[in-house]
XYZ file of C-alpha atoms in Angstrom:
613
model
C 57.632 96.756 189.259
C 58.353 100.476 189.367
C 61.537 101.265 187.458
C 62.919 102.978 190.497
C 62.304 99.879 192.615
C 64.190 97.760 190.072
C 67.066 100.197 190.101
C 67.118 100.065 193.924
C 67.280 96.277 193.808
C 70.339 96.515 191.556
C 72.159 99.115 193.685
C 75.172 98.281 195.860
C 74.686 99.337 199.545
C 78.289 100.560 199.742
C 78.809 102.679 196.572
C 75.067 103.292 195.931
C 75.542 102.552 192.207
C 74.437 99.662 190.040
C 76.473 96.580 190.815
C 79.881 96.067 189.259
C 81.062 92.415 189.476
C 78.496 91.507 192.218
C 79.557 88.923 194.848
C 77.448 87.299 197.616
C 78.388 86.780 201.300
C 77.255 83.717 203.333
C 74.490 85.955 204.719
C 73.116 86.251 201.127
C 73.754 89.999 200.888
C 75.462 91.172 197.672
C 78.029 93.907 197.068
C 80.434 95.029 194.361
C 83.633 93.021 194.631
C 85.782 96.142 194.965
C 83.410 97.673 197.488
C 83.441 94.744 199.958
C 87.191 94.312 199.551
C 87.625 98.021 200.255
C 85.452 97.865 203.400
C 87.354 94.935 204.836
C 90.700 96.511 203.970
C 89.857 99.500 206.186
C 89.202 97.323 209.281
C 91.520 98.410 212.103
C 90.653 95.592 214.505
C 92.614 92.468 213.526
C 90.525 89.411 212.794
C 86.802 89.359 212.362
C 84.825 90.336 209.259
C 81.210 91.515 209.103
C 78.493 92.210 206.521
C 78.025 95.992 205.978
C 74.222 95.493 205.870
C 73.250 92.937 208.539
C 76.435 93.273 210.623
C 76.851 89.511 210.809
C 80.354 88.664 211.956
C 82.676 86.031 210.486
C 85.712 84.680 212.334
C 87.589 84.128 209.076
C 87.392 86.047 205.851
C 84.468 84.464 204.055
C 84.785 83.183 200.526
C 83.272 85.627 198.058
C 81.050 83.841 195.533
C 80.260 85.607 192.256
C 76.506 86.212 191.970
C 76.043 85.049 188.378
C 72.270 85.550 188.370
C 72.532 89.099 189.626
C 75.390 89.772 187.244
C 73.266 88.721 184.240
C 70.329 90.855 185.397
C 72.605 93.874 185.810
C 74.082 93.402 182.330
C 70.639 93.183 180.720
C 69.524 96.237 182.633
C 72.565 98.187 181.462
C 71.982 97.123 177.873
C 68.334 98.171 177.949
C 69.219 101.474 179.536
C 71.973 102.075 177.006
C 69.627 101.279 174.133
C 66.951 103.577 175.469
C 69.461 106.328 176.137
C 70.644 106.089 172.531
C 67.124 106.715 171.278
C 67.085 109.986 173.183
C 63.377 109.831 174.192
C 62.201 110.106 177.825
C 58.988 108.895 179.409
C 56.395 111.683 179.589
C 54.549 109.987 182.509
C 57.430 109.774 184.988
C 57.292 112.525 187.623
C 60.729 113.288 189.029
C 63.435 111.498 187.076
C 62.047 110.415 183.669
C 63.131 107.002 182.516
C 64.083 106.360 178.907
C 61.055 105.765 176.735
C 60.292 102.294 175.385
C 57.658 103.405 172.821
C 56.096 106.561 171.467
C 52.329 106.720 170.883
C 51.370 108.746 167.819
C 47.764 108.958 168.991
C 48.655 110.310 172.435
C 51.663 112.154 171.017
C 53.591 111.009 174.081
C 56.428 108.615 174.963
C 56.273 105.960 177.706
C 58.789 103.877 179.625
C 58.243 100.109 179.850
C 56.252 100.590 183.136
C 53.884 103.317 181.909
C 53.503 101.567 178.560
C 51.584 98.683 180.129
C 48.077 100.257 179.762
C 48.649 100.658 175.995
C 49.549 96.988 175.793
C 46.753 95.608 178.026
C 43.714 97.895 177.844
C 41.375 97.674 174.857
C 40.843 101.435 175.038
C 44.358 101.882 173.608
C 44.297 99.114 171.017
C 43.810 101.574 168.112
C 46.742 103.731 169.201
C 49.789 103.645 166.933
C 53.008 102.741 168.766
C 56.430 103.342 167.191
C 60.005 103.314 168.360
C 60.629 106.106 170.844
C 61.078 109.575 169.370
C 62.597 112.531 171.171
C 60.438 114.977 169.203
C 57.018 113.786 167.985
C 56.473 117.021 166.102
C 58.360 115.390 163.225
C 55.205 113.319 162.738
C 52.914 116.350 162.763
C 51.798 118.657 159.994
C 53.564 121.990 160.356
C 50.428 123.841 159.216
C 47.694 122.051 161.184
C 49.686 120.360 163.988
C 47.948 117.097 163.202
C 49.323 113.638 162.636
C 50.681 112.960 159.138
C 48.494 110.184 157.699
C 48.526 110.622 153.925
C 51.035 110.928 151.091
C 50.735 113.313 148.127
C 52.071 111.495 145.082
C 52.146 114.664 142.961
C 54.454 116.610 145.265
C 56.078 113.745 147.177
C 55.113 115.014 150.667
C 53.234 113.575 153.658
C 49.970 115.280 154.736
C 47.509 115.423 157.615
C 43.727 115.072 157.216
C 43.181 118.851 157.083
C 45.667 119.161 154.208
C 43.604 116.744 152.150
C 40.373 118.661 152.765
C 41.187 122.355 152.874
C 44.769 122.575 151.661
C 46.248 122.858 148.194
C 46.554 119.071 147.941
C 42.834 118.232 147.915
C 42.824 117.686 144.135
C 46.126 115.790 144.106
C 46.633 112.030 144.011
C 46.607 110.932 147.636
C 47.679 107.628 149.122
C 47.612 106.229 152.605
C 51.002 105.838 154.223
C 50.807 102.064 153.782
C 49.941 102.436 150.096
C 52.693 104.988 149.629
C 55.139 102.714 151.416
C 54.214 99.811 149.125
C 54.516 102.015 146.036
C 57.874 103.421 147.074
C 59.103 99.968 148.034
C 58.227 98.743 144.543
C 60.088 101.639 142.899
C 63.015 101.237 145.256
C 63.052 97.516 144.534
C 63.298 98.172 140.796
C 66.122 100.630 141.315
C 67.870 98.189 143.626
C 67.558 95.518 140.936
C 69.151 97.878 138.419
C 71.839 98.690 140.945
C 72.433 94.987 141.494
C 72.691 94.520 137.720
C 75.263 97.312 137.665
C 77.051 95.633 140.529
C 77.081 92.362 138.572
C 78.490 94.234 135.570
C 81.181 95.756 137.756
C 81.908 92.364 139.285
C 82.138 90.777 135.841
C 84.540 93.486 134.692
C 86.533 93.033 137.870
C 86.716 89.291 137.207
C 87.868 90.040 133.673
C 90.537 92.358 135.068
C 91.621 89.665 137.498
C 91.810 87.138 134.660
C 93.709 89.673 132.560
C 96.132 90.226 135.419
C 96.667 86.466 135.693
C 97.118 86.156 131.914
C 99.556 89.071 131.869
C 101.570 87.495 134.680
C 101.713 84.271 132.682
C 102.715 86.189 129.543
C 105.372 88.116 131.440
C 106.837 84.919 132.853
C 106.779 83.306 129.415
C 108.415 86.373 127.857
C 111.090 86.364 130.523
C 111.718 82.665 129.957
C 112.000 83.168 126.193
C 114.217 86.229 126.586
C 116.454 84.425 129.077
C 116.637 81.453 126.719
C 117.530 83.603 123.704
C 120.092 85.664 125.574
C 121.558 82.473 127.035
C 121.896 81.088 123.513
C 123.394 84.392 122.410
C 125.876 84.371 125.294
C 126.768 80.774 124.454
C 127.239 81.768 120.822
C 129.344 84.748 121.855
C 131.503 82.518 124.019
C 131.909 80.046 121.134
C 132.751 82.870 118.740
C 135.165 84.331 121.271
C 136.863 80.959 121.699
C 137.072 80.312 117.943
C 138.413 83.831 117.309
C 141.034 83.470 120.056
C 141.936 80.075 118.626
C 142.445 81.616 115.177
C 144.572 84.347 116.735
C 146.657 81.730 118.563
C 147.080 79.706 115.359
C 148.094 82.775 113.343
C 150.440 83.860 116.128
C 151.983 80.391 116.345
C 152.493 80.256 112.569
C 154.048 83.734 112.463
C 156.314 83.117 115.473
C 157.410 79.777 113.968
C 158.455 81.627 110.814
C 160.381 84.148 112.899
C 162.129 81.375 114.836
C 163.055 79.614 111.582
C 164.581 82.776 110.082
C 166.231 83.572 113.397
C 167.910 80.115 113.468
C 169.401 80.619 109.999
C 170.682 84.066 110.929
C 172.204 82.758 114.174
C 174.166 80.123 112.206
C 175.576 82.809 109.932
C 176.422 84.981 112.926
C 178.255 82.063 114.579
C 180.205 81.321 111.358
C 181.289 84.937 110.982
C 182.186 85.124 114.672
C 184.344 81.978 114.326
C 186.259 83.448 111.340
C 186.651 86.749 113.129
C 187.983 84.976 116.217
C 190.639 83.180 114.164
C 191.567 86.466 112.564
C 192.080 88.076 115.960
C 194.249 85.137 117.040
C 196.379 85.357 113.870
C 196.958 89.069 114.387
C 198.688 88.264 117.694
C 201.387 86.075 116.068
C 204.859 87.051 114.760
C 205.156 88.219 111.155
C 206.416 84.929 109.777
C 203.730 82.863 111.437
C 201.121 85.447 110.381
C 202.214 85.297 106.742
C 202.357 81.482 106.730
C 198.791 81.140 108.135
C 197.134 84.102 106.446
C 196.612 82.195 103.174
C 194.421 79.628 104.990
C 192.457 82.362 106.796
C 191.846 84.254 103.548
C 190.551 81.050 102.012
C 188.212 80.559 104.983
C 186.905 84.156 104.697
C 186.304 83.752 100.973
C 184.505 80.474 101.606
C 182.334 82.120 104.274
C 181.440 84.958 101.923
C 180.282 82.504 99.287
C 177.688 80.898 101.619
C 174.146 81.761 100.428
C 172.715 84.571 102.526
C 169.435 83.448 104.166
C 166.269 85.119 102.809
C 164.665 86.919 105.792
C 161.400 88.597 104.637
C 159.426 91.041 106.789
C 157.150 88.939 108.977
C 153.760 90.415 110.008
C 150.507 89.071 111.336
C 148.025 88.164 108.593
C 144.717 89.294 110.136
C 142.568 89.072 107.015
C 141.322 85.578 107.858
C 140.520 86.620 111.418
C 138.776 89.727 110.147
C 136.596 87.703 107.758
C 135.859 85.212 110.509
C 134.673 88.009 112.809
C 132.637 89.566 110.009
C 130.834 86.257 109.442
C 130.141 85.938 113.169
C 128.852 89.502 113.386
C 126.534 88.808 110.472
C 125.131 85.732 112.219
C 124.362 87.763 115.347
C 121.669 89.607 113.402
C 119.509 86.495 113.754
C 119.501 86.931 117.521
C 118.277 90.514 117.170
C 115.419 89.301 114.972
C 114.546 86.458 117.350
C 114.369 88.790 120.349
C 112.261 91.322 118.427
C 109.981 88.466 117.416
C 109.451 87.592 121.088
C 108.702 91.090 122.359
C 106.890 92.838 119.512
C 103.902 90.496 118.946
C 102.705 90.901 122.538
C 103.210 94.669 122.666
C 102.224 96.083 119.281
C 100.268 93.463 117.348
C 97.015 94.759 118.869
C 97.895 98.449 119.107
C 99.869 98.623 115.883
C 101.907 101.556 117.211
C 105.109 101.648 119.165
C 107.915 104.150 119.665
C 111.470 102.952 120.100
C 113.992 104.827 122.187
C 117.489 105.394 120.757
C 120.068 102.763 121.562
C 123.562 101.782 120.466
C 123.677 99.494 117.418
C 126.368 96.989 116.652
C 128.177 97.006 113.374
C 125.456 94.931 111.771
C 122.923 97.744 112.284
C 120.466 95.700 114.327
C 117.387 97.496 115.604
C 116.893 98.114 119.336
C 114.042 96.655 121.380
C 110.858 98.843 121.485
C 109.825 100.413 124.811
C 106.770 102.650 124.755
C 103.667 103.465 122.685
C 103.570 106.529 120.420
C 101.698 107.716 117.308
C 103.521 107.865 113.941
C 103.260 110.706 111.476
C 99.964 110.704 109.635
C 100.371 113.667 107.303
C 100.309 112.395 103.700
C 102.598 114.126 101.277
C 100.224 115.684 98.707
C 102.881 117.508 96.698
C 102.072 117.280 92.987
C 104.668 115.194 91.184
C 106.839 117.194 88.826
C 108.764 116.148 85.745
C 111.985 114.193 86.254
C 114.959 116.311 87.311
C 118.432 115.299 86.260
C 120.376 113.032 88.605
C 124.120 113.639 88.634
C 126.900 111.056 88.844
C 128.966 110.826 92.067
C 131.703 112.855 90.337
C 129.173 115.624 89.547
C 126.685 115.183 92.375
C 125.893 118.903 92.613
C 124.621 119.180 89.058
C 120.941 120.128 88.665
C 120.140 119.984 84.936
C 119.823 116.780 82.861
C 122.642 115.601 80.681
C 121.712 114.784 77.069
C 122.251 111.077 77.642
C 119.968 111.074 80.693
C 117.245 112.910 78.776
C 117.398 110.357 75.977
C 117.143 107.485 78.439
C 114.123 109.095 80.105
C 112.347 109.824 76.815
C 112.991 106.353 75.458
C 111.708 104.797 78.629
C 108.559 106.930 78.483
C 107.829 105.742 74.942
C 108.402 102.077 75.719
C 106.793 101.454 79.097
C 104.222 102.718 81.559
C 105.260 102.911 85.195
C 103.484 103.511 88.485
C 102.635 107.125 89.210
C 100.049 108.357 91.748
C 96.956 110.259 90.668
C 93.975 111.237 92.780
C 91.081 108.761 92.689
C 87.422 109.508 93.285
C 87.524 107.879 96.712
C 90.571 109.873 97.801
C 93.043 106.997 97.281
C 95.916 107.167 94.815
C 95.805 105.221 91.570
C 98.822 103.726 89.792
C 100.406 104.192 86.326
C 103.755 102.939 84.892
C 107.139 104.148 83.525
C 110.697 102.802 83.557
C 113.282 103.931 86.141
C 116.310 106.036 85.066
C 118.006 105.366 88.453
C 120.907 102.936 88.543
C 123.000 101.425 91.318
C 126.591 102.534 91.786
C 128.962 99.493 91.808
C 131.686 101.551 93.493
C 129.529 101.848 96.631
C 128.301 98.233 96.799
C 129.358 96.148 99.785
C 131.265 92.985 98.909
C 128.341 90.827 100.083
C 126.041 92.320 97.416
C 125.571 91.239 93.803
C 124.290 93.850 91.321
C 122.318 92.956 88.188
C 123.688 93.742 84.728
C 121.268 96.652 84.302
C 122.307 97.986 87.759
C 118.693 98.147 88.971
C 118.647 95.062 91.238
C 120.724 94.103 94.258
C 120.921 90.700 95.963
C 122.639 89.666 99.175
C 125.066 86.749 99.259
C 127.167 85.236 102.015
C 130.072 84.892 99.579
C 132.451 87.836 99.374
C 132.611 89.301 95.872
C 136.043 90.238 94.416
C 135.268 93.946 94.175
C 138.252 96.249 94.011
C 138.809 98.570 96.984
C 137.202 101.985 96.703
C 136.817 104.804 99.274
C 133.077 105.029 98.531
C 132.411 101.329 99.089
C 130.504 100.279 102.245
C 132.935 98.055 104.095
C 130.877 96.048 106.568
C 127.161 96.606 105.897
C 125.229 95.221 102.871
C 124.427 98.662 101.440
C 124.611 100.336 98.045
C 123.788 103.819 96.699
C 122.471 104.986 93.362
C 124.823 106.711 90.955
C 122.393 109.633 90.752
C 121.764 112.277 93.428
C 119.132 114.972 93.916
C 119.794 118.523 95.062
C 116.459 120.123 94.081
C 112.961 119.359 92.859
C 110.456 116.588 93.562
C 111.290 112.961 92.772
C 109.698 109.558 93.192
C 110.875 105.953 92.712
C 109.394 102.527 93.401
C 111.228 99.539 94.837
C 110.186 95.881 94.713
C 111.107 94.233 98.006
C 111.835 90.633 98.878
C 113.096 88.919 102.017
C 112.707 89.665 105.704
C 115.425 92.259 106.252
C 115.833 95.357 104.102
C 116.070 99.135 104.312
C 115.229 101.799 101.749
C 116.045 105.494 102.060
C 118.366 108.344 101.145
C 121.780 109.523 102.356
C 124.117 112.454 101.913
C 127.160 111.690 99.777
C 129.332 112.416 102.823
C 127.823 109.569 104.848
C 130.412 107.349 106.536
C 131.300 104.102 104.745
C 132.163 102.011 107.780
C 131.257 101.715 111.435
C 127.956 101.946 113.252
C 127.044 105.371 111.864
C 127.318 104.083 108.290
C 124.121 102.009 108.734
C 121.073 103.607 107.064
C 119.183 105.739 109.576
C 121.922 105.605 112.215
C 123.216 109.146 111.646
C 121.985 112.630 110.848
C 123.067 112.022 107.240
C 120.613 109.222 106.413
C 116.871 108.452 106.500
C 115.341 105.007 105.980
C 112.278 102.783 106.050
C 113.237 99.426 107.614
C 111.634 95.996 107.413
C 113.088 93.758 110.120
C 111.746 90.301 110.983
C 108.220 91.216 109.914
C 108.097 94.674 111.520
C 108.148 98.032 109.769
C 110.049 100.981 111.259
C 111.224 104.455 110.231
C 114.725 105.513 111.280
C 116.808 108.706 111.310
C 119.770 109.611 113.503
C 119.188 106.365 115.496
C 115.656 107.515 116.368
C 113.203 104.719 115.507
C 109.419 104.793 115.090
C 107.667 101.449 114.693
C 104.849 101.673 112.139
C 101.539 99.760 111.929
C 101.886 96.186 110.793
C 100.937 95.475 107.165
C 99.689 92.188 105.678
C 102.408 92.370 103.008
C 105.145 94.779 101.949
C 106.128 93.897 98.390
C 106.440 97.324 96.816
C 107.451 100.658 98.331
C 107.267 104.144 96.815
C 109.704 106.815 97.944
C 108.743 110.468 97.347
C 111.285 113.233 97.871
C 110.595 116.987 97.831
C 114.004 118.546 98.297
C 112.903 122.176 98.769
C 110.049 121.233 101.146
C 112.405 118.972 103.100
C 110.030 115.964 103.023
C 110.762 112.292 102.434
C 107.636 110.093 102.291
C 107.154 106.340 102.015
C 104.065 104.583 100.639
C 102.968 100.988 100.271
C 102.017 100.344 96.645
C 99.115 97.981 95.947
C 96.029 98.908 93.926
C 96.366 102.274 95.623
C 98.939 104.103 97.745
C 98.949 103.716 101.525
C 100.984 106.325 103.394
C 103.484 104.799 105.816
C 105.692 107.603 107.128
C 107.000 111.108 106.335
C 110.270 112.654 107.511
C 110.390 116.455 107.742
C 113.817 118.136 107.665
C 115.970 120.683 105.824
C 118.352 119.118 103.309
C 121.804 120.719 103.159
C 123.565 118.362 100.717
C 122.638 116.383 97.606
C 120.944 113.123 98.562
C 121.440 109.664 97.034
C 118.832 106.862 96.990
C 120.184 104.116 99.266
C 119.431 100.434 99.800
C 120.245 97.847 102.468
C 119.634 94.180 101.582
C 120.431 91.548 104.184
C 118.690 88.657 102.443
C 117.236 88.098 98.968
C 116.866 91.177 96.771
C 115.660 94.729 96.111
C 114.772 96.024 92.651
C 114.235 99.529 91.280
C 110.961 99.699 89.352
C 110.093 103.322 88.620
C 110.946 106.940 89.239
C 109.848 110.443 88.290
């Protein structure tokens, strides 16, 4: 069938366009639903309906049946037309109105609609012609130089060629392939690349799965951390409530005891007041009588007054609240709270820094026990190793002469005797760049006047040990009141100095302080003010602290011996782990403005001075 004839068969006689929702009348003529409804709506004569094509009349409005067969044909026709229109090629054999092309013949270099394509499909004369999907411009398949069909592929230059290019052109000595061979070759290469791409995709998918698993694991860890934190804080709150109740109970008991004493003394005084008032009342009554009666009764009244005066005067001491027991009770409770700090740090730190080894801690308020805050974000610690050459030992003054610079004769003799008797650890450069160790005895000694009452000092004043029993130390303005801290008797105001400390226990601090550092309150804790610097070991974690600024340092397998190196003029304070060699831990850089004292904080077990230079 001619394409135009098919289009005519699918055209509505009213609107002259391809059917839209075709319906059929009893006379078997079809129209668009809207078209026939529109025609009948314009009828001016009431009653009677007729077919617009055959003029057959109907007494009643006929029932309009949807022509399903015609509807399906129309839809397929529209789809084919739309598909052909999308390709953009028109039939070269149609005369007036070219129909969309169904195929393009590369041999004829022409496009044909489905009607004019029939000879290529039926006649043997066209069986060798190459048919492809319709093309709007077949010149894309032609050689730009020779206007011939592209039939070969140059492997050297990756271009398609015509026959003339292979004979007379610059490609005649190149490696040539037919289009089919080239297609197979390129398919093989493309396949290999696709395989690699698929391998990459599998790698990406595997990494994505790992990320998803990590996200799930992290969610589990977060929930577990939250549960542990909630549990610990709940226990802490419960402990706080218990401590609050016990403290209030002690206050009530002390108040009751004190008020009972006051009431007892008050009762005795009230009796005396009543006795005196009674005598005074009789005296007033006697004064109102006549002289004779007054004289006769005065002897008895005088006797009563004398008797009243001889009554023992009640002892009424000054009554005050005795808060020492309550104070000690609170101090013990505050000390026990340190365990909760350690427990919470033990929950958070392993998951956040055990792998990275580095963590920076933001400043926070500390309670009177000096507990460390919880770490928050990752940062790098100082890595510059103090390479100042160690100088000979400078004199260390007593607290009464802390500004002195030169050695006293007694200090020199102690140092010389120690040098002759023992070897101590001193750093010297090794071949591999590490620092080797030698030995000498320490001239530093701990100052008993500064020791907190929960510390016990050794007889040689070089060791300190924590105890939960208060020691009967006499009051002194330089003594640390609430924190287990002690200073050395010696201070440094110039030169370079070094001393080693043997550490034990799970909670200690080592550092230096100005002599003017506070002796009580939060700021008295090592590292909690601008007047002190310290290296802290808390619940298995190593930190450096100054002015409440904390830097968490890499975890170490063991911390049994620490070296402190001070260069007063350079303003550096460095800490090293001492094993077979020295491992740098941290360096503070500042400008010292006062003499500094070696300082120690021991919460459990002991610290011991081993060496100094």
